[in-house]
Coordinates of C-alpha atoms in Angstrom, one line a residue:
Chain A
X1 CA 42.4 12.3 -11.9
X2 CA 44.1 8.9 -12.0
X3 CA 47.6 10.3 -11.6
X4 CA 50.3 7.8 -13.1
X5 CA 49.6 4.5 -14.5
X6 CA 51.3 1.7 -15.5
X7 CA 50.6 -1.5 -17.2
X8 CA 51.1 -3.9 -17.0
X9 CA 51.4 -4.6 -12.9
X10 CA 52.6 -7.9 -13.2
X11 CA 54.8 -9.8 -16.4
X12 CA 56.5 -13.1 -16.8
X13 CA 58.8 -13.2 -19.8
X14 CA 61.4 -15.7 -21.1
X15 CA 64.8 -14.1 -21.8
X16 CA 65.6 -13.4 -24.9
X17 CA 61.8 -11.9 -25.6
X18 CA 60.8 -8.5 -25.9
X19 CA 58.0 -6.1 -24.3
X20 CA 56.8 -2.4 -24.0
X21 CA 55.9 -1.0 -20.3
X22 CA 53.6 1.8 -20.7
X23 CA 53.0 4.8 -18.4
X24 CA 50.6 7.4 -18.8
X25 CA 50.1 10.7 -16.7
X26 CA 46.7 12.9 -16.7
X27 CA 48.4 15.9 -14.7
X28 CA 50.0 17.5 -17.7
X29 CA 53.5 17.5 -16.3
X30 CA 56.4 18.3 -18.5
X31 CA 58.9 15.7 -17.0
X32 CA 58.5 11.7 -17.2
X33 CA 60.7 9.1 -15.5
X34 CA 61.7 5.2 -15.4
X35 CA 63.0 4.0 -12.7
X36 CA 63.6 0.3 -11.4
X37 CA 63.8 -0.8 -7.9
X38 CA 65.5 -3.9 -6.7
X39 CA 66.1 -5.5 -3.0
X40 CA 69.2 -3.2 -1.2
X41 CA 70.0 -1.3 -4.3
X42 CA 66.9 1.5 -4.1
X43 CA 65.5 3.5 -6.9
X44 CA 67.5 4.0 -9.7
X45 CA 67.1 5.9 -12.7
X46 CA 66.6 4.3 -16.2
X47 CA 65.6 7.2 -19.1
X48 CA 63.8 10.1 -18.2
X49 CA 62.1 12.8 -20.3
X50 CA 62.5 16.9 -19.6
X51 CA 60.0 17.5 -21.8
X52 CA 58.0 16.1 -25.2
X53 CA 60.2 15.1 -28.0
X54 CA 63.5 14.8 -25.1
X55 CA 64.6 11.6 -23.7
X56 CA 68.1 11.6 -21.7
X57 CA 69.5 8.2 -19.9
X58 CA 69.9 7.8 -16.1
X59 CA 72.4 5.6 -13.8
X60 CA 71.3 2.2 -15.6
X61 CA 69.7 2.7 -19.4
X62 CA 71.7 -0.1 -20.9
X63 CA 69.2 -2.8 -22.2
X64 CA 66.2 -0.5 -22.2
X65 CA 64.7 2.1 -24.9
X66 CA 61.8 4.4 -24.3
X67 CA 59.9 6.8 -26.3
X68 CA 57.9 10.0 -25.6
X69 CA 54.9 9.7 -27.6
X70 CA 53.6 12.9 -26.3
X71 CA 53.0 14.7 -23.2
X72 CA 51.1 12.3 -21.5
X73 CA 52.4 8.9 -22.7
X74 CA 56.3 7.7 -21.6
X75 CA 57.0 4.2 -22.4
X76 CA 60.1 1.9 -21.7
X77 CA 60.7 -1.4 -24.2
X78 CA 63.2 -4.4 -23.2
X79 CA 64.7 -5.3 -25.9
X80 CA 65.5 -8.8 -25.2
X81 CA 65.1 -9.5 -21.6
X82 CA 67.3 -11.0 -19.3
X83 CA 67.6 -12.3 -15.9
X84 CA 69.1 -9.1 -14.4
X85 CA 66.4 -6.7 -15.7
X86 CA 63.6 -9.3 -13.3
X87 CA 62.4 -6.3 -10.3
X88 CA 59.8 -3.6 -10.1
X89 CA 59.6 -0.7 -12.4
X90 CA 58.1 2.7 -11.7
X91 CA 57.1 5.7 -13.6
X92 CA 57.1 9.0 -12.5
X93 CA 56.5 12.3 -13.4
X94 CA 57.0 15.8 -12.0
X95 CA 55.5 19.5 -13.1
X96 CA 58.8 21.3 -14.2
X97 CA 62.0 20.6 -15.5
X98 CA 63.9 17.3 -14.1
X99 CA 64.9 17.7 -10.3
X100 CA 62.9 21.4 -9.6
X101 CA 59.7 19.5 -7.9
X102 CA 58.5 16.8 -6.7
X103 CA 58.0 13.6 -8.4
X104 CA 54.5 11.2 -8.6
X105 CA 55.2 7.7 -8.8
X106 CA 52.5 4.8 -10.4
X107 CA 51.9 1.9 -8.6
X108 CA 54.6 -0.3 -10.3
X109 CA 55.1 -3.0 -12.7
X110 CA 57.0 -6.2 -11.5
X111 CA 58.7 -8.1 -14.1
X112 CA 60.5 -11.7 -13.7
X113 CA 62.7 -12.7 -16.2
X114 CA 62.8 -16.6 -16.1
Chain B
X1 CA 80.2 12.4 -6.9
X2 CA 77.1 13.1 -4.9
X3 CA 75.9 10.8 -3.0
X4 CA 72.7 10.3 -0.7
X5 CA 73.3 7.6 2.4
X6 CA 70.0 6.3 4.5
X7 CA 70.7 3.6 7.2
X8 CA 69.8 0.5 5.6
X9 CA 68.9 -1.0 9.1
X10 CA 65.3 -1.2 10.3
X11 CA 64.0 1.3 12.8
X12 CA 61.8 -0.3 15.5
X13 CA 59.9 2.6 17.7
X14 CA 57.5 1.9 20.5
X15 CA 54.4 3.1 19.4
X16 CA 54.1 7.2 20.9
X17 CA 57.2 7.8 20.6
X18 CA 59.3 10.1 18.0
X19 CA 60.8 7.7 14.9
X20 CA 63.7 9.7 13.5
X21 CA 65.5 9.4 10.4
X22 CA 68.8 10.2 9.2
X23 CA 69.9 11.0 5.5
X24 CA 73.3 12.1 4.8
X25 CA 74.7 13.5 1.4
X26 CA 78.5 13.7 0.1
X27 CA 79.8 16.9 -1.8
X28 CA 78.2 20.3 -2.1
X29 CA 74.6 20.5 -0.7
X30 CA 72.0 20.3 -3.0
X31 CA 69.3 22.9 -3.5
X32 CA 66.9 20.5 -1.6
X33 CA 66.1 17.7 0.4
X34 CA 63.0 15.6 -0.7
X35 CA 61.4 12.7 1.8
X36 CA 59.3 9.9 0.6
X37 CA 57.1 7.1 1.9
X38 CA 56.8 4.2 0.4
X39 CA 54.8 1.4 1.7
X40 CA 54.6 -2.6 0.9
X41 CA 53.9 -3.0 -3.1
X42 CA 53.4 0.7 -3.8
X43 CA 55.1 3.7 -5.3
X44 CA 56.8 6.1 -3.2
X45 CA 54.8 9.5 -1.9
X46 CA 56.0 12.8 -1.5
X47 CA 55.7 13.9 1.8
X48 CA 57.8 16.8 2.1
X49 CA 60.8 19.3 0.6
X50 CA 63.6 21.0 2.8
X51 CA 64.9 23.8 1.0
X52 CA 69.3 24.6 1.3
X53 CA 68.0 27.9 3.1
X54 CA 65.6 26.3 5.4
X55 CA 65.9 24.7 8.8
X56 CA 63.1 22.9 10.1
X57 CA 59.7 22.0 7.8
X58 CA 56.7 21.1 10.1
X59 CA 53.5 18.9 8.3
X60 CA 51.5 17.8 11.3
X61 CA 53.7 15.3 13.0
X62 CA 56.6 15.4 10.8
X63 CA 59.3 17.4 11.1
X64 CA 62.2 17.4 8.5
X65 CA 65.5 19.5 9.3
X66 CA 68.6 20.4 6.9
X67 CA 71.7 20.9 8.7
X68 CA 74.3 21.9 5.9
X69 CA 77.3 22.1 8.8
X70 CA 76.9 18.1 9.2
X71 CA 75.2 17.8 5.3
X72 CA 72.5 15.6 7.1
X73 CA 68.7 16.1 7.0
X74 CA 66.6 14.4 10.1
X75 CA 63.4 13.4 9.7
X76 CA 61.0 13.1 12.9
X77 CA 57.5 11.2 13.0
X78 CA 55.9 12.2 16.8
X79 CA 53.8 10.6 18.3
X80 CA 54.2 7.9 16.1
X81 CA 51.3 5.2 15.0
X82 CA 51.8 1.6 13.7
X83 CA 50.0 3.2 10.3
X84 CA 53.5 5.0 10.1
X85 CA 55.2 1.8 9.5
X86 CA 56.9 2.0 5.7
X87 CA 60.1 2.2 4.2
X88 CA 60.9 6.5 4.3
X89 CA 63.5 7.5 1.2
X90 CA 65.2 10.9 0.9
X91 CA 66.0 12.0 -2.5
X92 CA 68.6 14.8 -3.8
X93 CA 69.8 16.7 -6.6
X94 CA 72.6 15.4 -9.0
X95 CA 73.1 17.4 -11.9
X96 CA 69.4 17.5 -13.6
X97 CA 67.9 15.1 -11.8
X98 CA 67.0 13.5 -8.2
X99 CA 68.4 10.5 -6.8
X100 CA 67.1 8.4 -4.0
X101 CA 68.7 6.8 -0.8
X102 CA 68.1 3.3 -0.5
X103 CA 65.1 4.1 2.4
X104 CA 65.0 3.3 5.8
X105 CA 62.2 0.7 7.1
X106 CA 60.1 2.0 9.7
X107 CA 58.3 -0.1 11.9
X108 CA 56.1 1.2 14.9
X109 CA 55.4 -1.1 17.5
X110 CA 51.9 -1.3 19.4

């Protein structure tokens, strides 16, 4: 099994442009996550997703849309990038509803935002 | 609200000795306690889960207590390795879902 994975792991974009992060998990958990991770401010939550077909928002969804696409597939779209959205995003995923088990984590994406 | 609190500061350790941890949480305990490791350019990994009900959770050399008197969890690497060296995050319930301490950097000297 390849667990969670991300692409891409590394993206320069110009603000003002737009682009799709896409995470994928092969452990057929119910619940998906996006979280971002920037120096002194830790892991915080974006969207997640309890199950296919939900999507709820976290601590910091403004400037960011995701979509479900189905059990395996959770993605998360910038819009139109800007400076503040340059750090590392992770996906996630855990077995059961949101916050009942323990998450698995992909390796990252890190984004600058020129 | 509910809040998780890690010491930001890094944790030097002599290399043998017991690294421990301290995560604190604001408000009602949560069901759980979760710890993490996450090392340099990687995603976190679960290493363990400390139940409201529970104690003390042994895996090898870690040891993870839940003290719901102080609402503080410990979290003990013995004999500890320079392999141990990461940044160690704790992670709570709020409302449906988890959130995550800032992490605490660990580094084992040899």
């Amino acid at each position: 099994n390849a667990g969670v994975t991300q692409t891409p792991k590394f993206q320069v974009l110009k603000t003002g442009q737009s682009m799709t992060l896409q995470c994928a998990q092969d452990m057929n958990h119910n619940s998906m996550y996006w979280y971002r991770q920037d120096p002194g401010m830790g892991l915080r939550l974006i969207y997640y997703s309890a199950s296919e077909g939900t999507t709820d928002k976290g601590e910091v969804p403004n400037g960011y849309n995701v979509s479900r696409l189905n059990k395996r597939e959770f993605s998360l779209r910038l819009e139109s990038a800007a400076p503040s959205q340059t750090s590392v995003y992770f996906c996630a995923s855990s077995p059961l509803a949101p916050s009942t088990d323990t998450q698995y984590f992909g390796p990252g994406t890190r984004l600058t935002v020129l | 609200s509910q809040k998780i609190e890690q010491n930001s500061e890094a944790l030097n350790i002599q290399e043998g000795k017991t690294a421990t941890l301290t995560c604190n949480y604001t408000n009602y305990s949560p069901a759980y306690l979760q710890w993490y490791r996450q090392d340099p350019g990687r995603g976190p990994v679960f290493l363990l889960l400390i139940r409201e009900n529970e104690k003390e959770k042994r895996k090898e050399r870690l040891k993870v207590t839940f003290d719901t008197t102080l609402k503080q969890s410990l979290f003990h690497i013995t004999a500890s390795q320079p392999a141990d060296s990461a940044t160690y995050l704790c992670a709570r319930r709020r409302d449906d879902k988890i959130i995550f301490g800032k992490g605490t950097r660990l580094h084992i000297l040899p």
